[in-house]
Each structure stands twice: as structure tokens, then as C-alpha cells.
PDB file of C-alpha atoms in Angstrom:
ATOM      1  CA  LEU F  26     -93.590 127.521 157.838  1.00  0.00           C
ATOM      2  CA  VAL F  27     -92.207 129.467 160.667  1.00  0.00           C
ATOM      3  CA  TYR F  28     -90.843 127.765 164.027  1.00  0.00           C
ATOM      4  CA  GLN F  29     -92.506 128.800 167.376  1.00  0.00           C
ATOM      5  CA  ARG F  30     -95.747 129.942 165.778  1.00  0.00           C
ATOM      6  CA  ALA F  31     -98.897 128.367 167.427  1.00  0.00           C
ATOM      7  CA  ASP F  32    -102.231 128.875 165.604  1.00  0.00           C
ATOM      8  CA  PRO F  33    -100.869 129.805 162.537  1.00  0.00           C
ATOM      9  CA  PHE F  34    -103.063 132.062 159.630  1.00  0.00           C
ATOM     10  CA  VAL F  35    -101.779 132.497 156.133  1.00  0.00           C
ATOM     11  CA  TYR F  36    -103.555 135.460 154.017  1.00  0.00           C
ATOM     12  CA  LEU F  37    -103.026 135.418 150.099  1.00  0.00           C
ATOM     13  CA  HIS F  38    -103.939 138.618 149.291  1.00  0.00           C
ATOM     14  CA  THR F  39    -104.384 140.239 145.665  1.00  0.00           C
ATOM     15  CA  ASP F  40    -100.470 141.772 145.919  1.00  0.00           C
ATOM     16  CA  GLY F  41     -99.311 138.264 145.575  1.00  0.00           C
ATOM     17  CA  TYR F  42     -97.773 138.148 149.140  1.00  0.00           C
ATOM     18  CA  TYR F  43     -98.908 135.552 151.380  1.00  0.00           C
ATOM     19  CA  TYR F  44     -99.325 137.405 155.001  1.00  0.00           C
ATOM     20  CA  PHE F  45     -98.781 135.259 158.050  1.00  0.00           C
ATOM     21  CA  THR F  46     -99.355 135.956 161.715  1.00  0.00           C
ATOM     22  CA  GLY F  47     -99.403 133.793 164.695  1.00  0.00           C
ATOM     23  CA  THR F  48     -98.963 133.626 168.595  1.00  0.00           C
ATOM     24  CA  MET F  49     -96.019 134.567 169.762  1.00  0.00           C
ATOM     25  CA  PRO F  50     -93.819 132.741 172.119  1.00  0.00           C
ATOM     26  CA  GLN F  51     -93.897 135.292 174.583  1.00  0.00           C
ATOM     27  CA  TYR F  52     -97.921 135.992 174.633  1.00  0.00           C
ATOM     28  CA  ASP F  53     -97.497 139.809 174.267  1.00  0.00           C
ATOM     29  CA  CYS F  54     -97.651 141.440 170.933  1.00  0.00           C
ATOM     30  CA  ILE F  55     -98.855 140.640 167.037  1.00  0.00           C
ATOM     31  CA  GLU F  56     -96.453 139.930 164.322  1.00  0.00           C
ATOM     32  CA  ILE F  57     -96.588 140.294 160.268  1.00  0.00           C
ATOM     33  CA  ARG F  58     -94.533 138.764 157.640  1.00  0.00           C
ATOM     34  CA  ARG F  59     -94.958 138.058 153.846  1.00  0.00           C
ATOM     35  CA  ALA F  60     -93.250 136.500 151.198  1.00  0.00           C
ATOM     36  CA  LYS F  61     -93.893 136.022 147.693  1.00  0.00           C
ATOM     37  CA  THR F  62     -94.286 131.712 148.312  1.00  0.00           C
ATOM     38  CA  LEU F  63     -95.176 130.060 151.314  1.00  0.00           C
ATOM     39  CA  ASN F  64     -91.724 128.298 151.891  1.00  0.00           C
ATOM     40  CA  GLY F  65     -90.280 131.990 151.770  1.00  0.00           C
ATOM     41  CA  LEU F  66     -92.443 132.913 155.217  1.00  0.00           C
ATOM     42  CA  LEU F  67     -89.804 131.242 157.532  1.00  0.00           C
ATOM     43  CA  THR F  68     -86.851 133.768 156.586  1.00  0.00           C
ATOM     44  CA  ALA F  69     -89.358 136.560 155.699  1.00  0.00           C
ATOM     45  CA  ASP F  70     -89.062 140.194 157.032  1.00  0.00           C
ATOM     46  CA  SER F  71     -91.577 140.621 159.901  1.00  0.00           C
ATOM     47  CA  GLU F  72     -93.223 143.506 161.879  1.00  0.00           C
ATOM     48  CA  VAL F  73     -94.694 143.611 165.499  1.00  0.00           C
ATOM     49  CA  VAL F  74     -97.646 146.038 164.010  1.00  0.00           C
ATOM     50  CA  TRP F  75     -98.850 145.926 167.958  1.00  0.00           C
ATOM     51  CA  LYS F  76     -98.120 145.075 171.411  1.00  0.00           C
ATOM     52  CA  LYS F  77     -99.946 144.330 174.557  1.00  0.00           C
ATOM     53  CA  HIS F  78    -101.041 146.722 177.091  1.00  0.00           C
ATOM     54  CA  THR F  79     -99.470 147.490 179.811  1.00  0.00           C
ATOM     55  CA  THR F  80    -102.648 147.238 182.284  1.00  0.00           C
ATOM     56  CA  GLY F  81    -106.482 146.734 181.971  1.00  0.00           C
ATOM     57  CA  GLU F  82    -107.717 144.797 178.872  1.00  0.00           C
ATOM     58  CA  MET F  83    -105.627 143.825 175.961  1.00  0.00           C
ATOM     59  CA  GLY F  84    -103.175 143.145 178.760  1.00  0.00           C
ATOM     60  CA  SER F  85    -102.095 139.397 178.678  1.00  0.00           C
ATOM     61  CA  HIS F  86    -102.479 135.964 176.164  1.00  0.00           C
ATOM     62  CA  ILE F  87    -102.180 137.153 173.257  1.00  0.00           C
ATOM     63  CA  TRP F  88    -103.340 134.813 171.457  1.00  0.00           C
ATOM     64  CA  ALA F  89    -104.360 133.269 167.625  1.00  0.00           C
ATOM     65  CA  PRO F  90    -104.794 136.896 165.568  1.00  0.00           C
ATOM     66  CA  GLU F  91    -106.031 136.252 162.258  1.00  0.00           C
ATOM     67  CA  LEU F  92    -105.020 139.109 159.425  1.00  0.00           C
ATOM     68  CA  HIS F  93    -108.211 139.683 156.964  1.00  0.00           C
ATOM     69  CA  CYS F  94    -108.816 142.259 154.259  1.00  0.00           C
ATOM     70  CA  ILE F  95    -112.812 142.804 153.970  1.00  0.00           C
ATOM     71  CA  ASP F  96    -113.674 145.663 151.234  1.00  0.00           C
ATOM     72  CA  GLY F  97    -110.009 147.102 151.226  1.00  0.00           C
ATOM     73  CA  VAL F  98    -109.266 147.225 154.864  1.00  0.00           C
ATOM     74  CA  TRP F  99    -107.329 145.317 156.995  1.00  0.00           C
ATOM     75  CA  TYR F 100    -108.568 143.688 160.337  1.00  0.00           C
ATOM     76  CA  ILE F 101    -107.180 141.683 162.619  1.00  0.00           C
ATOM     77  CA  TYR F 102    -109.355 139.637 165.278  1.00  0.00           C
ATOM     78  CA  PHE F 103    -107.135 138.701 167.858  1.00  0.00           C
ATOM     79  CA  THR F 104    -107.276 137.162 171.396  1.00  0.00           C
ATOM     80  CA  ALA F 105    -106.371 138.649 174.942  1.00  0.00           C
ATOM     81  CA  GLY F 106    -106.482 138.472 178.381  1.00  0.00           C
ATOM     82  CA  ASP F 107    -106.866 141.113 181.024  1.00  0.00           C
ATOM     83  CA  ALA F 108    -103.668 142.595 182.857  1.00  0.00           C
ATOM     84  CA  LYS F 109    -104.535 142.047 186.026  1.00  0.00           C
ATOM     85  CA  ASP F 110    -106.715 138.761 185.317  1.00  0.00           C
ATOM     86  CA  VAL F 111    -105.425 137.079 182.608  1.00  0.00           C
ATOM     87  CA  TRP F 112    -107.857 134.537 182.010  1.00  0.00           C
ATOM     88  CA  GLU F 113    -110.829 137.061 181.491  1.00  0.00           C
ATOM     89  CA  ILE F 114    -109.942 136.006 177.964  1.00  0.00           C
ATOM     90  CA  ARG F 115    -112.302 137.773 175.261  1.00  0.00           C
ATOM     91  CA  PRO F 116    -111.767 138.581 171.409  1.00  0.00           C
ATOM     92  CA  TYR F 117    -110.699 142.027 169.831  1.00  0.00           C
ATOM     93  CA  LEU F 118    -110.273 143.542 166.649  1.00  0.00           C
ATOM     94  CA  LEU F 119    -107.741 146.047 165.362  1.00  0.00           C
ATOM     95  CA  MET F 120    -108.232 147.769 161.930  1.00  0.00           C
ATOM     96  CA  CYS F 121    -105.717 149.165 159.489  1.00  0.00           C
ATOM     97  CA  GLU F 122    -106.984 151.474 156.485  1.00  0.00           C
ATOM     98  CA  ASP F 123    -103.153 151.819 154.667  1.00  0.00           C
ATOM     99  CA  GLU F 124    -102.458 149.426 151.924  1.00  0.00           C
ATOM    100  CA  ASN F 125     -99.882 147.599 153.568  1.00  0.00           C
ATOM    101  CA  PRO F 126    -100.402 146.278 156.973  1.00  0.00           C
ATOM    102  CA  MET F 127     -97.050 145.591 158.075  1.00  0.00           C
ATOM    103  CA  THR F 128     -96.142 149.359 157.842  1.00  0.00           C
ATOM    104  CA  GLY F 129     -99.742 151.304 158.059  1.00  0.00           C
ATOM    105  CA  LYS F 130    -101.407 152.662 161.433  1.00  0.00           C
ATOM    106  CA  TRP F 131    -103.387 150.233 163.560  1.00  0.00           C
ATOM    107  CA  ILE F 132    -106.436 151.585 165.134  1.00  0.00           C
ATOM    108  CA  GLU F 133    -107.708 149.492 168.377  1.00  0.00           C
ATOM    109  CA  LYS F 134    -111.611 148.639 167.615  1.00  0.00           C
ATOM    110  CA  GLY F 135    -111.793 147.146 170.906  1.00  0.00           C
ATOM    111  CA  ARG F 136    -113.259 143.947 172.361  1.00  0.00           C
ATOM    112  CA  ILE F 137    -116.061 142.144 170.090  1.00  0.00           C
ATOM    113  CA  ASP F 138    -119.025 141.843 172.209  1.00  0.00           C
ATOM    114  CA  VAL F 139    -120.491 138.306 171.348  1.00  0.00           C
ATOM    115  CA  GLY F 140    -123.343 138.592 173.613  1.00  0.00           C
ATOM    116  CA  VAL F 141    -122.251 136.760 176.706  1.00  0.00           C
ATOM    117  CA  GLU F 142    -119.273 138.034 178.969  1.00  0.00           C
ATOM    118  CA  SER F 143    -117.513 134.651 179.393  1.00  0.00           C
ATOM    119  CA  PHE F 144    -114.160 132.792 178.405  1.00  0.00           C
ATOM    120  CA  SER F 145    -114.073 133.017 174.365  1.00  0.00           C
ATOM    121  CA  LEU F 146    -111.354 133.282 172.197  1.00  0.00           C
ATOM    122  CA  ASP F 147    -109.924 132.049 168.494  1.00  0.00           C
ATOM    123  CA  MET F 148    -112.577 134.259 166.532  1.00  0.00           C
ATOM    124  CA  THR F 149    -112.613 133.617 162.857  1.00  0.00           C
ATOM    125  CA  THR F 150    -114.624 135.039 159.769  1.00  0.00           C
ATOM    126  CA  PHE F 151    -115.540 134.527 156.412  1.00  0.00           C
ATOM    127  CA  ILE F 152    -117.772 136.295 153.759  1.00  0.00           C
ATOM    128  CA  HIS F 153    -120.291 134.158 152.392  1.00  0.00           C
ATOM    129  CA  LYS F 154    -123.242 135.028 149.414  1.00  0.00           C
ATOM    130  CA  GLY F 155    -122.500 138.770 150.218  1.00  0.00           C
ATOM    131  CA  GLU F 156    -122.826 137.898 154.460  1.00  0.00           C
ATOM    132  CA  GLN F 157    -119.995 138.122 156.772  1.00  0.00           C
ATOM    133  CA  TYR F 158    -120.087 135.368 159.278  1.00  0.00           C
ATOM    134  CA  VAL F 159    -117.597 134.950 162.591  1.00  0.00           C
ATOM    135  CA  LEU F 160    -116.872 131.749 164.175  1.00  0.00           C
ATOM    136  CA  TRP F 161    -115.169 131.690 167.553  1.00  0.00           C
ATOM    137  CA  ALA F 162    -114.962 129.617 170.869  1.00  0.00           C
ATOM    138  CA  GLN F 163    -116.943 130.075 173.954  1.00  0.00           C
ATOM    139  CA  LYS F 164    -116.959 128.411 177.683  1.00  0.00           C
ATOM    140  CA  THR F 165    -120.606 128.321 178.868  1.00  0.00           C
ATOM    141  CA  GLU F 166    -121.213 128.537 182.774  1.00  0.00           C
ATOM    142  CA  PRO F 167    -121.468 126.492 184.946  1.00  0.00           C
ATOM    143  CA  ALA F 168    -119.996 123.591 182.748  1.00  0.00           C
ATOM    144  CA  ASP F 169    -115.820 124.016 182.019  1.00  0.00           C
ATOM    145  CA  VAL F 170    -117.012 123.408 178.097  1.00  0.00           C
ATOM    146  CA  SER F 171    -115.809 124.992 174.765  1.00  0.00           C
ATOM    147  CA  ASP F 172    -118.060 125.333 172.115  1.00  0.00           C
ATOM    148  CA  VAL F 173    -117.444 126.691 168.912  1.00  0.00           C
ATOM    149  CA  TYR F 174    -120.247 129.498 168.150  1.00  0.00           C
ATOM    150  CA  ILE F 175    -121.265 131.137 164.470  1.00  0.00           C
ATOM    151  CA  ALA F 176    -123.262 134.566 164.153  1.00  0.00           C
ATOM    152  CA  LYS F 177    -123.509 136.806 161.182  1.00  0.00           C
ATOM    153  CA  MET F 178    -122.503 140.018 161.204  1.00  0.00           C
ATOM    154  CA  LYS F 179    -123.259 143.691 160.653  1.00  0.00           C
ATOM    155  CA  ASN F 180    -119.905 144.907 159.957  1.00  0.00           C
ATOM    156  CA  PRO F 181    -116.887 143.520 160.871  1.00  0.00           C
ATOM    157  CA  TRP F 182    -116.814 144.374 164.825  1.00  0.00           C
ATOM    158  CA  THR F 183    -120.868 144.058 165.389  1.00  0.00           C
ATOM    159  CA  LEU F 184    -123.134 141.039 165.422  1.00  0.00           C
ATOM    160  CA  ALA F 185    -126.034 140.880 163.531  1.00  0.00           C
ATOM    161  CA  THR F 186    -127.714 137.936 164.818  1.00  0.00           C
ATOM    162  CA  LYS F 187    -127.736 135.817 168.130  1.00  0.00           C
ATOM    163  CA  PRO F 188    -125.207 133.285 168.386  1.00  0.00           C
ATOM    164  CA  MET F 189    -125.530 129.624 167.413  1.00  0.00           C
ATOM    165  CA  ILE F 190    -123.360 126.866 169.140  1.00  0.00           C
ATOM    166  CA  LEU F 191    -122.154 124.888 165.793  1.00  0.00           C
ATOM    167  CA  THR F 192    -120.779 121.861 167.458  1.00  0.00           C
ATOM    168  CA  THR F 193    -119.864 120.948 171.456  1.00  0.00           C
ATOM    169  CA  PRO F 194    -117.383 118.377 172.774  1.00  0.00           C
ATOM    170  CA  GLU F 195    -119.461 114.941 172.241  1.00  0.00           C
ATOM    171  CA  TYR F 196    -116.893 112.269 171.124  1.00  0.00           C
ATOM    172  CA  ASP F 197    -114.292 110.597 173.317  1.00  0.00           C
ATOM    173  CA  TRP F 198    -111.476 112.365 171.076  1.00  0.00           C
ATOM    174  CA  GLU F 199    -112.859 115.716 171.788  1.00  0.00           C
ATOM    175  CA  VAL F 200    -112.726 115.522 175.664  1.00  0.00           C
ATOM    176  CA  GLN F 201    -109.114 114.372 176.692  1.00  0.00           C
ATOM    177  CA  GLY F 202    -107.582 116.697 179.092  1.00  0.00           C
ATOM    178  CA  PHE F 203    -110.442 119.544 178.628  1.00  0.00           C
ATOM    179  CA  LYS F 204    -114.064 119.447 176.545  1.00  0.00           C
ATOM    180  CA  VAL F 205    -112.783 121.503 174.099  1.00  0.00           C
ATOM    181  CA  ASN F 206    -113.842 122.530 170.632  1.00  0.00           C
ATOM    182  CA  GLU F 207    -112.001 125.484 169.206  1.00  0.00           C
ATOM    183  CA  GLY F 208    -109.819 127.392 166.828  1.00  0.00           C
ATOM    184  CA  PRO F 209    -112.204 126.942 163.692  1.00  0.00           C
ATOM    185  CA  ALA F 210    -111.221 127.531 160.155  1.00  0.00           C
ATOM    186  CA  VAL F 211    -113.784 127.726 156.916  1.00  0.00           C
ATOM    187  CA  LEU F 212    -112.947 126.579 153.606  1.00  0.00           C
ATOM    188  CA  VAL F 213    -115.812 126.813 150.604  1.00  0.00           C
ATOM    189  CA  ARG F 214    -115.010 124.337 148.324  1.00  0.00           C
ATOM    190  CA  ASN F 215    -117.335 121.682 146.161  1.00  0.00           C
ATOM    191  CA  GLY F 216    -120.255 123.209 146.866  1.00  0.00           C
ATOM    192  CA  LYS F 217    -120.162 123.005 150.538  1.00  0.00           C
ATOM    193  CA  VAL F 218    -119.323 125.344 153.667  1.00  0.00           C
ATOM    194  CA  ILE F 219    -116.863 123.179 155.889  1.00  0.00           C
ATOM    195  CA  VAL F 220    -115.494 124.284 159.067  1.00  0.00           C
ATOM    196  CA  THR F 221    -112.353 122.341 160.751  1.00  0.00           C
ATOM    197  CA  TYR F 222    -111.968 122.839 164.150  1.00  0.00           C
ATOM    198  CA  SER F 223    -109.542 121.692 167.149  1.00  0.00           C
ATOM    199  CA  ALA F 224    -110.468 119.421 170.163  1.00  0.00           C
ATOM    200  CA  SER F 225    -109.120 118.240 173.542  1.00  0.00           C
ATOM    201  CA  ASP F 226    -106.032 119.460 175.566  1.00  0.00           C
ATOM    202  CA  THR F 227    -103.294 121.237 173.801  1.00  0.00           C
ATOM    203  CA  GLY F 228    -100.644 118.090 174.240  1.00  0.00           C
ATOM    204  CA  TRP F 229    -100.245 115.310 171.970  1.00  0.00           C
ATOM    205  CA  ARG F 230    -104.073 114.325 172.274  1.00  0.00           C
ATOM    206  CA  TYR F 231    -105.009 117.684 169.918  1.00  0.00           C
ATOM    207  CA  CYS F 232    -106.439 116.858 166.582  1.00  0.00           C
ATOM    208  CA  MET F 233    -109.058 118.272 164.565  1.00  0.00           C
ATOM    209  CA  GLY F 234    -112.667 117.654 163.656  1.00  0.00           C
ATOM    210  CA  MET F 235    -115.052 118.945 160.810  1.00  0.00           C
ATOM    211  CA  LEU F 236    -118.466 119.670 160.010  1.00  0.00           C
ATOM    212  CA  TRP F 237    -119.882 120.914 156.798  1.00  0.00           C
ATOM    213  CA  THR F 238    -122.961 121.991 155.224  1.00  0.00           C
ATOM    214  CA  ASP F 239    -124.369 122.837 151.565  1.00  0.00           C
ATOM    215  CA  GLU F 240    -123.027 126.343 150.314  1.00  0.00           C
ATOM    216  CA  ASN F 241    -126.965 127.600 149.526  1.00  0.00           C
ATOM    217  CA  SER F 242    -128.155 126.356 153.302  1.00  0.00           C
ATOM    218  CA  ASP F 243    -128.851 128.208 156.295  1.00  0.00           C
ATOM    219  CA  LEU F 244    -125.337 128.746 158.071  1.00  0.00           C
ATOM    220  CA  LEU F 245    -127.342 129.862 161.288  1.00  0.00           C
ATOM    221  CA  ASP F 246    -129.681 126.226 161.338  1.00  0.00           C
ATOM    222  CA  ILE F 247    -127.933 123.494 163.282  1.00  0.00           C
ATOM    223  CA  GLN F 248    -130.017 121.015 160.934  1.00  0.00           C
ATOM    224  CA  SER F 249    -128.028 122.029 158.162  1.00  0.00           C
ATOM    225  CA  TRP F 250    -124.796 120.695 159.511  1.00  0.00           C
ATOM    226  CA  HIS F 251    -123.278 117.700 159.423  1.00  0.00           C
ATOM    227  CA  LYS F 252    -120.110 116.545 162.008  1.00  0.00           C
ATOM    228  CA  SER F 253    -117.633 113.643 161.364  1.00  0.00           C
ATOM    229  CA  ASP F 254    -117.835 111.178 164.464  1.00  0.00           C
ATOM    230  CA  LYS F 255    -113.978 111.213 163.903  1.00  0.00           C
ATOM    231  CA  PRO F 256    -111.085 113.109 163.966  1.00  0.00           C
ATOM    232  CA  VAL F 257    -109.735 114.298 160.606  1.00  0.00           C
ATOM    233  CA  PHE F 258    -106.451 114.958 161.621  1.00  0.00           C
ATOM    234  CA  LYS F 259    -104.312 113.783 164.624  1.00  0.00           C
ATOM    235  CA  THR F 260    -101.350 112.790 165.862  1.00  0.00           C
ATOM    236  CA  SER F 261     -98.926 110.624 163.644  1.00  0.00           C
ATOM    237  CA  GLU F 262     -96.777 108.533 165.933  1.00  0.00           C
ATOM    238  CA  GLU F 263     -94.864 107.370 162.593  1.00  0.00           C
ATOM    239  CA  ASN F 264     -94.069 111.073 161.247  1.00  0.00           C
ATOM    240  CA  LYS F 265     -93.141 111.962 165.101  1.00  0.00           C
ATOM    241  CA  GLN F 266     -95.799 114.960 164.767  1.00  0.00           C
ATOM    242  CA  TYR F 267     -97.891 115.333 167.899  1.00  0.00           C
ATOM    243  CA  GLY F 268    -101.150 117.075 168.262  1.00  0.00           C
ATOM    244  CA  PRO F 269    -101.727 118.966 165.141  1.00  0.00           C
ATOM    245  CA  GLY F 270    -104.364 121.419 164.918  1.00  0.00           C
ATOM    246  CA  HIS F 271    -105.667 125.269 164.930  1.00  0.00           C
ATOM    247  CA  ASN F 272    -105.532 125.097 161.494  1.00  0.00           C
ATOM    248  CA  CYS F 273    -106.476 127.484 158.481  1.00  0.00           C
ATOM    249  CA  PHE F 274    -106.374 127.193 154.582  1.00  0.00           C
ATOM    250  CA  THR F 275    -104.861 129.018 151.138  1.00  0.00           C
ATOM    251  CA  THR F 276    -103.805 127.995 148.225  1.00  0.00           C
ATOM    252  CA  ASP F 277    -100.519 127.344 146.693  1.00  0.00           C
ATOM    253  CA  ASN F 278    -100.506 126.980 142.406  1.00  0.00           C
ATOM    254  CA  GLY F 279    -104.446 126.452 142.245  1.00  0.00           C
ATOM    255  CA  LYS F 280    -103.837 123.825 144.899  1.00  0.00           C
ATOM    256  CA  ASP F 281    -105.352 123.497 148.800  1.00  0.00           C
ATOM    257  CA  VAL F 282    -103.102 124.015 151.549  1.00  0.00           C
ATOM    258  CA  LEU F 283    -103.727 123.234 155.158  1.00  0.00           C
ATOM    259  CA  ILE F 284    -101.791 125.788 157.309  1.00  0.00           C
ATOM    260  CA  TYR F 285    -101.740 123.843 160.845  1.00  0.00           C
ATOM    261  CA  HIS F 286     -99.176 123.816 164.138  1.00  0.00           C
ATOM    262  CA  SER F 287     -97.824 120.836 165.544  1.00  0.00           C
ATOM    263  CA  ARG F 288     -94.816 119.786 167.928  1.00  0.00           C
ATOM    264  CA  ASN F 289     -91.749 117.245 167.215  1.00  0.00           C
ATOM    265  CA  TYR F 290     -92.459 115.374 170.657  1.00  0.00           C
ATOM    266  CA  LYS F 291     -94.938 114.015 172.310  1.00  0.00           C
ATOM    267  CA  GLU F 292     -93.799 114.448 176.247  1.00  0.00           C
ATOM    268  CA  ILE F 293     -94.202 117.556 177.584  1.00  0.00           C
ATOM    269  CA  LYS F 294     -92.704 118.794 181.145  1.00  0.00           C
ATOM    270  CA  GLY F 295     -95.729 120.910 182.723  1.00  0.00           C
ATOM    271  CA  ASP F 296     -98.592 122.835 181.232  1.00  0.00           C
ATOM    272  CA  PRO F 297     -98.611 122.425 177.337  1.00  0.00           C
ATOM    273  CA  LEU F 298     -99.519 125.864 177.198  1.00  0.00           C
ATOM    274  CA  HIS F 299     -96.145 126.442 177.994  1.00  0.00           C
ATOM    275  CA  ASP F 300     -94.264 125.037 175.653  1.00  0.00           C
ATOM    276  CA  ASN F 301     -93.630 127.098 172.904  1.00  0.00           C
ATOM    277  CA  ASN F 302     -92.479 124.652 170.576  1.00  0.00           C
ATOM    278  CA  ARG F 303     -95.503 123.956 168.638  1.00  0.00           C
ATOM    279  CA  HIS F 304     -93.986 125.013 164.873  1.00  0.00           C
ATOM    280  CA  ALA F 305     -96.395 125.860 161.763  1.00  0.00           C
ATOM    281  CA  ARG F 306     -96.460 123.945 158.849  1.00  0.00           C
ATOM    282  CA  ALA F 307     -97.995 123.333 155.543  1.00  0.00           C
ATOM    283  CA  LYS F 308     -99.435 120.076 153.560  1.00  0.00           C
ATOM    284  CA  VAL F 309    -101.264 120.269 150.182  1.00  0.00           C
ATOM    285  CA  PHE F 310    -104.316 118.590 150.527  1.00  0.00           C
ATOM    286  CA  GLU F 311    -106.829 116.350 148.381  1.00  0.00           C
ATOM    287  CA  TYR F 312    -110.714 115.720 148.384  1.00  0.00           C
ATOM    288  CA  ASP F 313    -112.777 112.281 148.617  1.00  0.00           C
ATOM    289  CA  GLU F 314    -115.530 111.390 145.738  1.00  0.00           C
ATOM    290  CA  ASN F 315    -118.060 113.189 148.540  1.00  0.00           C
ATOM    291  CA  GLY F 316    -116.138 116.393 147.824  1.00  0.00           C
ATOM    292  CA  LEU F 317    -114.820 116.115 151.233  1.00  0.00           C
ATOM    293  CA  PRO F 318    -111.130 116.859 152.205  1.00  0.00           C
ATOM    294  CA  ILE F 319    -108.833 114.541 152.916  1.00  0.00           C
ATOM    295  CA  PHE F 320    -106.280 115.842 154.904  1.00  0.00           C
ATOM    296  CA  GLY F 321    -104.024 112.600 155.796  1.00  0.00           C
ATOM    297  CA  GLU F 322    -100.949 112.752 158.165  1.00  0.00           C
ATOM    298  CA  PRO F 323     -98.852 115.374 159.847  1.00  0.00           C
ATOM    299  CA  VAL F 324     -96.066 115.743 157.624  1.00  0.00           C
ATOM    300  CA  PRO F 325     -92.567 114.115 159.021  1.00  0.00           C
ATOM    301  CA  LYS F 326     -89.944 116.948 160.484  1.00  0.00           C
ATOM    302  CA  ASN F 327     -87.083 116.399 157.851  1.00  0.00           C
ATOM    303  CA  ILE F 328     -89.732 117.425 154.925  1.00  0.00           C
TER     304      ILE F 328
END
């Protein structure tokens, strides 16, 4: 869909446009582009709607922006570090009340308080049965483990409930390089609330896991949830696509589409975090007899 955009996010709005944002290679700003088709995003015009601060909070590591329209207002949930302490990673929120988020005025709503001051990122949100929920990844001390949390919201920038750990790294494929669950995404289909997430380090071992629950269950009761013991989307040596993950979902002509990033090569020199060649991709998927997604394999480069 778009070259060198990790953590891709696509929002299909009521105006018929697909809005796209993702992590920029320089980690220094937030860009939005839009097109009438998914394939049109590759060459679509784009606008930088916000730039990092030169000092203090929101001054580095601008990651994983997501664009949402809630009650007619645009919001961007994103991750940022401090200009001085780049690993002081926290979730933040921007708001735009204008009709067009590419040309409108964006206001900083600031940091979202998740209750515990520690490394936290990759916030996403969804509305279910009239209630807004957020999910995000957070490291808890003293263990260097990244879990995925869920909470209900009072408004788009304020939690209404105590966060609950939805998933923690426990399987071998979730602890490669680092013990990581991150990048949650939500899909409500077939009477289920489905949550995908990404696991392990950001090299070729990066992959996707999945949880699900009945749509009528208590989403804040861990006993309601089921978790796959195997990755549902991972590196394909045959298709030469490596480290697929940090996904979201959209639709195209009535079909459900997986949006994700991956690399075209396996070996990376140095820290994978500094390799900018995670490209945003799209893949139509189907469902099994239980109503759960079958993602298959990442599509090869030439498709």
C-alpha cells in the first residue's frame, strides 16, 4: 500500500475515502493520506498534520498513529518519547473538529493516563455496544515484559475503568528476542470480538497472535477470552515476506482486509528498529467454520 510505513492504520470513513497513517521512517511526525481505493493510497497526496516537539514530551519516537472518527470528531492516538529521554514512551492524543482531518486544525489533548507510569504504547480504540474501549501495550516493572491491556473509556482521553491485562507473552513464539505482546487491533465479526496483536522482536520472528470472545460477554473479564496457542500470521520463507505484524482491519467491496507491515528480506544489520523497510501491505482474508479469521500467508512482493 505504502512504502516505508510501519504500524500501518487504515480508516474507511463515511465520505468514501480510505484514510491512511503509519509510523514515518524518521519517527518525527504524523502524516495522513487518503484515496478512494486501497491501491490508490500508494500515490495519494499526503499531509503532515503534526510534528514532534523540540523539547520535552512528544519530542521523539513518534510511533504507531491511528486515526479514528468518534461522534463526528477526529482523533489520532499515537506513541511518543521525551526529547531528552527517548525511551520515556507513552500514549498521546490529538483532536480535530474540522471535517477534513488532512487540512483541519489539530489540538494536542496530551498524554493519556493509563494508571501506571511505565513504558506504554500502541493504543487503539473501538466502540462496542455504545461503549468506547482502548487497548494498548505496556511494560510492567520489574519484569521486562510487554503485555496488552484493555479498559473502558469515559471519553476519548480518559479511562473509566481499571486496566486489565488481556494477554501476556507465554508461548515460545511470543518471546523471541524480547517478551512482547503489542500492537493490538480489533475486529467484531460473526458474533465475536476478535483481538489480534504482535509478538516477539521486530525482526523476522515478529508475528501475530489472536484472542476472541463472544460479543455479548464482559470484555473486562479475562475468563471471557480465548487465546490461540499458535501464531495466526507469520514470516513466509516461500513468499519472502518477513516479520509481518502490527496490523489493523478494513473492508474493500464487502470483503474484510488485513492491513499489516512486513519486510522483503530476512537479515538486518544492527537493530531492527533502525531498519526503515517495513512496508504497509493489504490482504483479503476469509473465515473458518467457527467464524474466526484465516489470514494465510503474507503476499509475495510482486503481487
